[in-house]
Tab-separated table of C-alpha atoms and ligand atoms in Angstrom:
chain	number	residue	atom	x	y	z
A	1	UNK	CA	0.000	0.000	0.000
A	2	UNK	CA	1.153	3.512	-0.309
A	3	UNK	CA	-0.993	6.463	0.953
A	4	UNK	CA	-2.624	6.887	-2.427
A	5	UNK	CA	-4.269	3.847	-2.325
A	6	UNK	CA	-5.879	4.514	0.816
A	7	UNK	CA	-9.640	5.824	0.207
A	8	UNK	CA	-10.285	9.371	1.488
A	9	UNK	CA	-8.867	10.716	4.500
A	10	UNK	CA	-6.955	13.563	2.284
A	11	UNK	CA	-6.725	16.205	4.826
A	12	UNK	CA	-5.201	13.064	7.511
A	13	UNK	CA	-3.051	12.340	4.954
A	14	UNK	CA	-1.810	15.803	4.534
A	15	UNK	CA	-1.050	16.045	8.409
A	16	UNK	CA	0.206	12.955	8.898
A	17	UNK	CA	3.313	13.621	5.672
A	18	UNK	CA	3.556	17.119	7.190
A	19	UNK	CA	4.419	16.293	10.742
A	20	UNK	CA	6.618	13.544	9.045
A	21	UNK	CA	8.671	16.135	6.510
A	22	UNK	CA	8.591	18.640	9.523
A	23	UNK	CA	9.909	15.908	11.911
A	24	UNK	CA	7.368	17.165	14.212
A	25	UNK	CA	5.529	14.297	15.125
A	26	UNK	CA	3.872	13.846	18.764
A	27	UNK	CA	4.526	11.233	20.817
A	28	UNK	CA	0.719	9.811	20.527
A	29	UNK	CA	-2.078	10.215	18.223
A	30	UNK	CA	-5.700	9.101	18.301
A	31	UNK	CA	-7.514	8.170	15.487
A	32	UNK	CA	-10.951	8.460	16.024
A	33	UNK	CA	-14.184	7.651	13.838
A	34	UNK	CA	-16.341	4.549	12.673
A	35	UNK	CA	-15.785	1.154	12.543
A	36	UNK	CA	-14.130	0.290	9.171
A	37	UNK	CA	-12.901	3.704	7.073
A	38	UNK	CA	-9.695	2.162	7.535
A	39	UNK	CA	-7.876	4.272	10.453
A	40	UNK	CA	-5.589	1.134	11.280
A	41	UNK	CA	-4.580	1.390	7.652
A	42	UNK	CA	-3.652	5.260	8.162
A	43	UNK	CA	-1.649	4.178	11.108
A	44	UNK	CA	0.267	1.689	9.105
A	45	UNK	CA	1.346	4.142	6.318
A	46	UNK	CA	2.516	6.672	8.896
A	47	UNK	CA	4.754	4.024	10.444
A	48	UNK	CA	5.948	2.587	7.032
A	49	UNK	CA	6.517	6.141	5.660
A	50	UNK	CA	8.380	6.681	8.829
A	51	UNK	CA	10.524	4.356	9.047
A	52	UNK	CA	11.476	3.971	4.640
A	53	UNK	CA	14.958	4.249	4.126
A	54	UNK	CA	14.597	6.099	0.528
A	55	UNK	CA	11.208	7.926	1.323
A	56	UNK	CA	9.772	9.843	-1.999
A	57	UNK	CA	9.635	13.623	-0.853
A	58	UNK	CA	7.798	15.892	-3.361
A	59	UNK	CA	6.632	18.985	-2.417
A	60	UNK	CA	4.795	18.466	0.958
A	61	UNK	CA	4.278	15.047	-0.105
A	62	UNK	CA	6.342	12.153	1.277
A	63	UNK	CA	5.850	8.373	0.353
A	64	UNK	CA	7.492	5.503	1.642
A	65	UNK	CA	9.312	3.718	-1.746
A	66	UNK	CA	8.239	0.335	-1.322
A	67	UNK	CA	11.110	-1.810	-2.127
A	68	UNK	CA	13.572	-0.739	0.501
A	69	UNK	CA	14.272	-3.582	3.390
A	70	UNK	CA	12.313	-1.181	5.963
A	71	UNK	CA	9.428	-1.189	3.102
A	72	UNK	CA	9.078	-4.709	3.218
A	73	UNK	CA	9.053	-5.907	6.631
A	74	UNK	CA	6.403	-3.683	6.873
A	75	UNK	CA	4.396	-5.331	4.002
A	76	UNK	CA	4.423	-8.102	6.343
A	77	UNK	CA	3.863	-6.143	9.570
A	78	UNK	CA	7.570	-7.362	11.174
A	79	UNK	CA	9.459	-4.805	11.106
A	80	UNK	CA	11.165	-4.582	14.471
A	81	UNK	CA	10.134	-0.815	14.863
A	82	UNK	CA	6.654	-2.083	14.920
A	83	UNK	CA	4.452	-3.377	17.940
A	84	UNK	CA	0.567	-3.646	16.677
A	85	UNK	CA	-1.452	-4.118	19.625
A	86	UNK	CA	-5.105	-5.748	18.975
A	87	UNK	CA	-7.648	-7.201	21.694
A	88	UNK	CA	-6.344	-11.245	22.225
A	89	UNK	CA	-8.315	-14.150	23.802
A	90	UNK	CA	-7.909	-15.036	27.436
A	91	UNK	CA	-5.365	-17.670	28.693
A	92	UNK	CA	-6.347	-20.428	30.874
A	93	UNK	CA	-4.529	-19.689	34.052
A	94	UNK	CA	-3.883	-15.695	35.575
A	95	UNK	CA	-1.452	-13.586	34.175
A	96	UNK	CA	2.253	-13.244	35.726
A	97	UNK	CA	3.894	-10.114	36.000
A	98	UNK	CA	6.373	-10.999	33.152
A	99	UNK	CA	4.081	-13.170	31.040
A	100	UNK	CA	4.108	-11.711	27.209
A	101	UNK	CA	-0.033	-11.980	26.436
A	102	UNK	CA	0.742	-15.299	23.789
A	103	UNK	CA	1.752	-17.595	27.045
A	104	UNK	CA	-1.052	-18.796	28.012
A	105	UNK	CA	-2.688	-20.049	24.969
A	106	UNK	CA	-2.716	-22.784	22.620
A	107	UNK	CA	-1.109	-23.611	19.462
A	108	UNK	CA	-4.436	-23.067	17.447
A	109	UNK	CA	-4.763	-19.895	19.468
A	110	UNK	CA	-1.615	-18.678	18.621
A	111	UNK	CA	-1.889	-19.762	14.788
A	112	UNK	CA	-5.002	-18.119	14.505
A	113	UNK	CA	-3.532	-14.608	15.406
A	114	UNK	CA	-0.926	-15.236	13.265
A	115	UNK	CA	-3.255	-15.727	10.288
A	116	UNK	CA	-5.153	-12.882	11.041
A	117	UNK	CA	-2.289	-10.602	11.013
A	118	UNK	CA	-0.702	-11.851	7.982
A	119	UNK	CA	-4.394	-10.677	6.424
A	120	UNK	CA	-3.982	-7.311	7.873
A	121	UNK	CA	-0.519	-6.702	6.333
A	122	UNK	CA	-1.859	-8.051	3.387
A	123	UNK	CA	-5.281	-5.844	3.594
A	124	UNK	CA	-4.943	-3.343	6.053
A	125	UNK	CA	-8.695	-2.698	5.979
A	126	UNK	CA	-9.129	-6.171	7.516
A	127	UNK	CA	-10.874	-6.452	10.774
A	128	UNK	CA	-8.976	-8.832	12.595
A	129	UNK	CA	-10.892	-11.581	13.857
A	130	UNK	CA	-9.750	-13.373	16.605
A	131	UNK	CA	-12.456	-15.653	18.728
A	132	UNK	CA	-13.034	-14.782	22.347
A	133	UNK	CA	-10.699	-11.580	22.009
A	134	UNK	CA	-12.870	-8.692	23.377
A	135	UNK	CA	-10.450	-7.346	25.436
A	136	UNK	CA	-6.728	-5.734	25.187
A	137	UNK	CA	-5.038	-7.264	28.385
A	138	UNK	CA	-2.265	-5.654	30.840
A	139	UNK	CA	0.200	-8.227	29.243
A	140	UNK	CA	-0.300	-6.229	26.167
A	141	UNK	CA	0.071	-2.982	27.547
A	142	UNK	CA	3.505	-4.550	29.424
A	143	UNK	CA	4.917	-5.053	26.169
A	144	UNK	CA	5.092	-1.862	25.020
A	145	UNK	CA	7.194	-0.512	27.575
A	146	UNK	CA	9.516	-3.557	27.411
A	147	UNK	CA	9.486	-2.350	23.811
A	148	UNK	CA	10.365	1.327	24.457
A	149	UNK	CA	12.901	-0.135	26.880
A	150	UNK	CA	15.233	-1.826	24.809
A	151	UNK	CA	17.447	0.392	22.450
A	152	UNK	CA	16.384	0.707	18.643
A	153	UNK	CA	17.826	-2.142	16.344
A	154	UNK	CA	17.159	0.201	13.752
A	155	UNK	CA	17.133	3.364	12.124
A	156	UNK	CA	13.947	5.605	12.192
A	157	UNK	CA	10.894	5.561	14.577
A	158	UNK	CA	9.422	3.171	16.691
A	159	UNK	CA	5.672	3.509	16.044
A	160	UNK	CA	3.054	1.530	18.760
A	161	UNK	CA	-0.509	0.509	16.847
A	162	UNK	CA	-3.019	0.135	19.712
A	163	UNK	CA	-6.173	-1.418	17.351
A	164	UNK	CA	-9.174	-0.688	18.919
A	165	UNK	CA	-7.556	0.785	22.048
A	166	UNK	CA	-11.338	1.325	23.686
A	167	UNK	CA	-11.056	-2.543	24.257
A	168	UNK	CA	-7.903	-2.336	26.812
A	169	UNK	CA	-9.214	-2.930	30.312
A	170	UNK	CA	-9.340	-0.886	33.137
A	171	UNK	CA	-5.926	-2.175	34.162
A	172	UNK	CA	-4.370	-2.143	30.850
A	173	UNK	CA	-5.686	1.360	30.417
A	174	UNK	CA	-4.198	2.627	33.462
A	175	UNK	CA	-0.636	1.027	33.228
A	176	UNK	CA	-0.950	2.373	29.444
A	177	UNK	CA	-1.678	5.373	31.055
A	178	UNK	CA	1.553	5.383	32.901
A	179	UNK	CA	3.704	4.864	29.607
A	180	UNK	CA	2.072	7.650	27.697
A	181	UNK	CA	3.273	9.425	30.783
A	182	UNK	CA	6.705	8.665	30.846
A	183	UNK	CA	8.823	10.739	28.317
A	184	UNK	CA	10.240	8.746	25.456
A	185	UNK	CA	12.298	9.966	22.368
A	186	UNK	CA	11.786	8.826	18.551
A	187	UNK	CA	8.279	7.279	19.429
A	188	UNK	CA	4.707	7.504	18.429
A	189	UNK	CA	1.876	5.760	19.789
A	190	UNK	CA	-1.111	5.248	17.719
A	191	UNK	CA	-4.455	4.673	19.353
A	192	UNK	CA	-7.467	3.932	16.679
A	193	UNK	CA	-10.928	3.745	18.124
A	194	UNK	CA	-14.361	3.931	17.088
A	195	UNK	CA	-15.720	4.285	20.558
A	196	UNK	CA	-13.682	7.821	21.784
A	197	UNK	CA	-15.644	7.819	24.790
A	198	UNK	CA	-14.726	4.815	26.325
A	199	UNK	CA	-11.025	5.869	26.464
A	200	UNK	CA	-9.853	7.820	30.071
A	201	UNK	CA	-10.036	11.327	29.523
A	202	UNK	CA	-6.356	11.473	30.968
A	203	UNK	CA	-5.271	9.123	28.327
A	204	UNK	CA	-7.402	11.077	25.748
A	205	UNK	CA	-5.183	14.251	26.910
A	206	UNK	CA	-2.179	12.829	26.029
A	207	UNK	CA	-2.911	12.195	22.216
A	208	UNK	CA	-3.249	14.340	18.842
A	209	UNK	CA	-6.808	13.629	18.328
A	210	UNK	CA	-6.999	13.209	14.609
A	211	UNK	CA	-10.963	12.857	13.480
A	212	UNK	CA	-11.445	10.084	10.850
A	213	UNK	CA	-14.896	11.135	8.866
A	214	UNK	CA	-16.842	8.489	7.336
A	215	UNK	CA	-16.140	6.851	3.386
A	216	UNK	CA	-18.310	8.595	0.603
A	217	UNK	CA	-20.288	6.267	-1.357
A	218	UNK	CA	-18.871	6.891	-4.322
A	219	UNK	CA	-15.079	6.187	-3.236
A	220	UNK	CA	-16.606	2.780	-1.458
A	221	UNK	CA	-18.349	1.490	-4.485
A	222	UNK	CA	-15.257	2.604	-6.909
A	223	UNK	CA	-13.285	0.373	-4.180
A	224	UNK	CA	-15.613	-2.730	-4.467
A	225	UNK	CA	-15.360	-2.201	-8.909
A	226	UNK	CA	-11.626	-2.273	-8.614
A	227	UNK	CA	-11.129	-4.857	-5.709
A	228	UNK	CA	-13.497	-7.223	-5.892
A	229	UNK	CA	-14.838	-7.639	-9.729
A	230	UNK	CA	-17.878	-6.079	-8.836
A	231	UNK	CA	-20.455	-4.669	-12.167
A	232	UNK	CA	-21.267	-0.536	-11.189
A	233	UNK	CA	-25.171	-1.132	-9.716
A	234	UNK	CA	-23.950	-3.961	-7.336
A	235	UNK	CA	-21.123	-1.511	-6.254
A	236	UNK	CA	-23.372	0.767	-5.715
A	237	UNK	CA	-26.091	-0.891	-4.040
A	238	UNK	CA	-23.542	-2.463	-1.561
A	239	UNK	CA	-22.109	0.832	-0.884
A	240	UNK	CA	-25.384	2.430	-0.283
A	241	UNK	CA	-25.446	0.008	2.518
A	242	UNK	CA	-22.454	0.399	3.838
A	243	UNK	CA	-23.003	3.984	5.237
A	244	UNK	CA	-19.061	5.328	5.025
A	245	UNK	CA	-17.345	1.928	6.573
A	246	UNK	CA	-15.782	0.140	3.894
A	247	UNK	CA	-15.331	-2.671	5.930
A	248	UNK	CA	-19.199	-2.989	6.265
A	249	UNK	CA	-19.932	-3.012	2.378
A	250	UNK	CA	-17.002	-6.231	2.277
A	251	UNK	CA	-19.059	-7.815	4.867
A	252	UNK	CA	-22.391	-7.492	3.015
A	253	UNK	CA	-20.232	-9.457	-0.414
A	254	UNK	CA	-20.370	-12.553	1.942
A	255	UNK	CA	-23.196	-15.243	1.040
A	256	UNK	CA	-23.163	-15.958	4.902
A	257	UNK	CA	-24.492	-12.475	4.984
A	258	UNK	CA	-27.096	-12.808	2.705
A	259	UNK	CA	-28.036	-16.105	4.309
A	260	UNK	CA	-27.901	-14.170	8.133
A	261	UNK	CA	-30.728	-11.578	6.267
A	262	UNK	CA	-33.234	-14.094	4.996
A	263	UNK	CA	-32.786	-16.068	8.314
A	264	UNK	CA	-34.015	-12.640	10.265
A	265	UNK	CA	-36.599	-12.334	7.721
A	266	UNK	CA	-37.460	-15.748	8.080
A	267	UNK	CA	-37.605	-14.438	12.078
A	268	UNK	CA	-39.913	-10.995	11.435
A	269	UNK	CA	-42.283	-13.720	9.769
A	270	UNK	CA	-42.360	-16.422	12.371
A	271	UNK	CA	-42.620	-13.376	15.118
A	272	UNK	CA	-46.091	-12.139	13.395
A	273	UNK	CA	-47.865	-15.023	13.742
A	274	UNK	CA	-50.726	-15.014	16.080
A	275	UNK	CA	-50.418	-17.620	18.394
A	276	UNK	CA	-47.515	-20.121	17.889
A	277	UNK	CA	-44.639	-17.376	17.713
A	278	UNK	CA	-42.780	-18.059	20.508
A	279	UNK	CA	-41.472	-21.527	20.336
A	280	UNK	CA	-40.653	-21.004	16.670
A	281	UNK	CA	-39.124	-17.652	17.583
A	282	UNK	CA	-36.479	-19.125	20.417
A	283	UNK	CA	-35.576	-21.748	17.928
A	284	UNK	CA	-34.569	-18.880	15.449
A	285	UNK	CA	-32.899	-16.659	17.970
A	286	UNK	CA	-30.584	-19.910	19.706
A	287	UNK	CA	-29.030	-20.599	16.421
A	288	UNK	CA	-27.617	-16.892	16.071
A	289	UNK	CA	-26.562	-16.054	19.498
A	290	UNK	CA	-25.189	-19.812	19.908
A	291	UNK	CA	-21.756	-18.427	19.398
A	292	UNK	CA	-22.106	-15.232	21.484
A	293	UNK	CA	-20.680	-13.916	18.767
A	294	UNK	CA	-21.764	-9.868	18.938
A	295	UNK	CA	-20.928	-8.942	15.572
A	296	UNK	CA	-23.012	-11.286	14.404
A	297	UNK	CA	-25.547	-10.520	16.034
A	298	UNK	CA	-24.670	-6.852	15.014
A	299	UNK	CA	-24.790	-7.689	11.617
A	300	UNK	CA	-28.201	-10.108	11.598
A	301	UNK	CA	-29.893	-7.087	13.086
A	302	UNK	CA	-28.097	-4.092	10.594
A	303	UNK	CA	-29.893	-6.852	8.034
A	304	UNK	CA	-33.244	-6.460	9.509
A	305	UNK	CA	-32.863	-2.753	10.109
A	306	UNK	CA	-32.377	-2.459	6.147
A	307	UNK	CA	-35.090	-4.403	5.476
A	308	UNK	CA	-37.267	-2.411	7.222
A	309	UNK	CA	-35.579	0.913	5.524
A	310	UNK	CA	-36.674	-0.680	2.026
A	311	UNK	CA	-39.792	-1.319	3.235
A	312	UNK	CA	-40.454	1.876	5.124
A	313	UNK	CA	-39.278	3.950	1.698
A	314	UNK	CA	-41.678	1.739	-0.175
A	315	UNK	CA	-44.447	2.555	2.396
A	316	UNK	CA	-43.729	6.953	1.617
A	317	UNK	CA	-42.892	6.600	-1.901
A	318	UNK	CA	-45.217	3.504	-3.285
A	319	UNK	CA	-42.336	2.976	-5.961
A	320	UNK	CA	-40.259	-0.294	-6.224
A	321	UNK	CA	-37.459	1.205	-7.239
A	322	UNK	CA	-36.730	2.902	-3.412
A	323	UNK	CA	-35.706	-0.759	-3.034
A	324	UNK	CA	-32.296	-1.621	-2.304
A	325	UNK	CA	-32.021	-5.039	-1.705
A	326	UNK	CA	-33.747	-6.114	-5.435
A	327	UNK	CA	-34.147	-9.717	-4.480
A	328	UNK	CA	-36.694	-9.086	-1.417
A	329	UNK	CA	-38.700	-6.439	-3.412
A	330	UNK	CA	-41.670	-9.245	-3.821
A	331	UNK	CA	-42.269	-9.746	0.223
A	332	UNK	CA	-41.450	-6.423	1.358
A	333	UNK	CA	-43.989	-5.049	-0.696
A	334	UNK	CA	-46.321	-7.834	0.365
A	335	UNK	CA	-45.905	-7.117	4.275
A	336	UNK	CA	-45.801	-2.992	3.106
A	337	UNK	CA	-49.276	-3.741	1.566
A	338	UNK	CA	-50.512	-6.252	4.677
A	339	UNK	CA	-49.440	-3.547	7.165
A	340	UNK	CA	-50.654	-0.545	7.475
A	341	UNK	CA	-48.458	0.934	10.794
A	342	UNK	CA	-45.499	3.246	10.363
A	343	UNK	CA	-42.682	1.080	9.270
A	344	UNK	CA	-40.326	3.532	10.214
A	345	UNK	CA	-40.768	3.019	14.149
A	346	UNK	CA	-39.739	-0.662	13.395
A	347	UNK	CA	-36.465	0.797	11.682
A	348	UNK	CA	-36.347	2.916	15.094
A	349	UNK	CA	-36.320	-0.209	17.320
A	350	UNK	CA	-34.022	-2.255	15.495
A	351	UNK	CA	-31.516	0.596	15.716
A	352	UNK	CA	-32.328	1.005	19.278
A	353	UNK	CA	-31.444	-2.739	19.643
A	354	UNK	CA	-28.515	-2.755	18.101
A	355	UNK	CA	-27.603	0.104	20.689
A	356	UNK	CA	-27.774	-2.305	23.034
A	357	UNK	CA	-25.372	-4.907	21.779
A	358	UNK	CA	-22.435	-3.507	23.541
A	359	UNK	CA	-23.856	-2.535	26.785
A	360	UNK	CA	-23.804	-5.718	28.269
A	361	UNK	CA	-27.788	-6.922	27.503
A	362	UNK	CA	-27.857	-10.707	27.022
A	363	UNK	CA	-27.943	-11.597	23.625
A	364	UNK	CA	-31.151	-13.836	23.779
A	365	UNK	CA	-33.171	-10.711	25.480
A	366	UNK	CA	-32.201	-8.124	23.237
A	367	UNK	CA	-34.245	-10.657	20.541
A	368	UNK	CA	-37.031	-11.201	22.381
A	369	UNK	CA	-37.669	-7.621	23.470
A	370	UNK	CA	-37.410	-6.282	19.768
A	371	UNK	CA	-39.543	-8.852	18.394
A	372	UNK	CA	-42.289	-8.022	21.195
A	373	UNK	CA	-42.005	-4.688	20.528
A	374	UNK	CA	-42.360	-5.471	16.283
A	375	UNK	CA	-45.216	-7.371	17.564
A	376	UNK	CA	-46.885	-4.323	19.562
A	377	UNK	CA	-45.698	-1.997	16.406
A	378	UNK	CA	-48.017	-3.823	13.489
A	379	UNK	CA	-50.304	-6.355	15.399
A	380	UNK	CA	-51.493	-3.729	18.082
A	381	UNK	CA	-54.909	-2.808	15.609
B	1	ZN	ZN1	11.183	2.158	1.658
């Protein structure tokens, strides 16, 4: 990658090469904004560009060169001046003092991570996917000042990449707190994070905040043309979707995606019935929480919540073609034409559900109280 093949982000870009020409770069950033626009890949490019041994300066432009050794350790994410921090599972037994956050788990554990950052120096717009991880640990935090510790092997800057960073815990948080502290020379620490307010306001005080505004929909569906093969009114519909996170619009591509929607469909219908609803309805909602897997869940409901949107814009407009997803055009205008209620207070209460995803609410309940409250939206007359 080089900065012009990251989407958007111009004016980032343009701060990020100045403070980099100008050598004035502060000892920690944090690169705020939504899930997916790629702010992990910004981070990346800063510390590649950083760190090239034959950087291309033009102007107030500066690009890393790409085939310098610096250049491609970084294509693989190993280059020693690099320590990219993401949320790992938990080990089986307590953490020690000097444990580095890999010792405690298995093989397959291990192997996994190591896949999914070989995917993210690949695609730096990959959300890394690691089961169980949800948090950033102390051990993690620990490692970066053993990093800042030891003297530089090489030449240039030692960048820290703290993915995420809203996930560290409250003790990771405050011994991270401690580092940022601590003066250190020839090193930036990058935190990304969708959720700003979840990070201490002392660590928050620290850091460059750098605001990360959401894709357009024109760069994300020229991405998905280029990328991934797509025709220009799949591109688009998909992008339409996606509502500025890139990642988001890759997610809808997958056919597991498209199967998640017409299993939540398959739920809405189920959930109107008159009498038998509930039994059918638990069936439906054990077999997506099973995994307790909250982006899944995320994603099943984002599915329903777009449903709706097609059908509440066919409800104002009485036109198919407010329709984005095409293929359920046939029963959305059925249940548009069966009920009469405002469609866009079931849009409301989806999004209100998803809300609730990361607040702790058991999986299973969030489910049931949407689909009651579906329930009391159309079947109330
Ligand atoms: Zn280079």
């Amino acid at each position: 990658m080089a900065w012009n093949q990251l989407i958007n982000h111009e004016r980032i870009k343009k701060i990020l090469q100045h403070a980099i020409i100008e050598n004035r770069m502060p000892g920690a950033y944090c690169f705020s904004g939504e899930e997916g626009i790629g702010k992990d890949a910004l981070a990346i490019e800063f510390a590649r560009t950083v760190n090239c041994y034959n950087p291309i300066i033009n102007d107030k432009i500066i690009d890393s060169c790409g085939q310098c050794k610096s250049c491609r350790l970084f294509d693989e994410l190993q280059h020693p001046n690099l320590l990219f921090i993401t949320a790992l599972p938990s080990g089986t037994a307590a953490e020690g003092r000097s444990d580095s956050p890999l010792d405690k788990l298995t093989t397959s554990q291990i192997d996994q991570i190591k896949e999914q950052l070989s995917i993210k120096a690949e695609n730096p717009y990959h959300q890394i996917n690691i089961p169980k991880s949800n948090t950033i640990k102390i051990s993690s935090i620990r490692q970066i000042k053993k990093k800042l510790t030891l003297s530089a092997s090489h030449a240039g800057r030692r960048v820290v990449i703290i993915s995420k960073a809203d996930a560290m815990t409250p003790e990771a948080a405050n011994a991270f707190l401690k580092t940022l502290e601590e003066p250190h020379e020839n090193i930036t620490i990058i935190l990304t994070t969708s959720k700003q307010e979840a990070l201490l306001p002392t660590i928050m005080s620290r850091c460059q905040l750098i605001r990360c505004e959401p894709l357009g929909t024109s760069e994300i569906s020229q991405f998905l043309i280029d990328n991934y093969n797509l025709d220009g009114e799949k591109a688009e519909t998909v992008a339409n979707f996606a509502r500025g996170s890139l990642v988001r619009a890759i997610e809808f591509l997958d056919d597991d995606v498209q199967l998640l929607r017409d299993n939540v469909v398959d739920m809405l219908r189920v959930s109107m019935k008159r009498n038998t609803f509930r039994i059918d309805l638990m069936g439906f909602i054990d077999e997506i929480v099973k995994e307790k897997d909250k982006s899944r869940v995320e994603m099943a409901l984002t599915m329903l919540m777009l449903w709706f949107r097609d059908a509440s814009a066919y409800q104002k407009t009485n036109s198919e073609s407010a329709i984005i997803f095409k293929d359920q055009a046939e029963p959305i205008i059925k249940f548009t034409n069966y009920f009469k209620n405002d469609i866009s207070l079931a849009v409301e209460a989806v999004e209100e559900s998803i809300q609730l995803i990361n607040r702790n609410v058991q999986l299973q309940l969030i489910f049931i109280s949407l689909f009651i409250k579906l329930r009391n939206i159309f079947l109330k007359n």
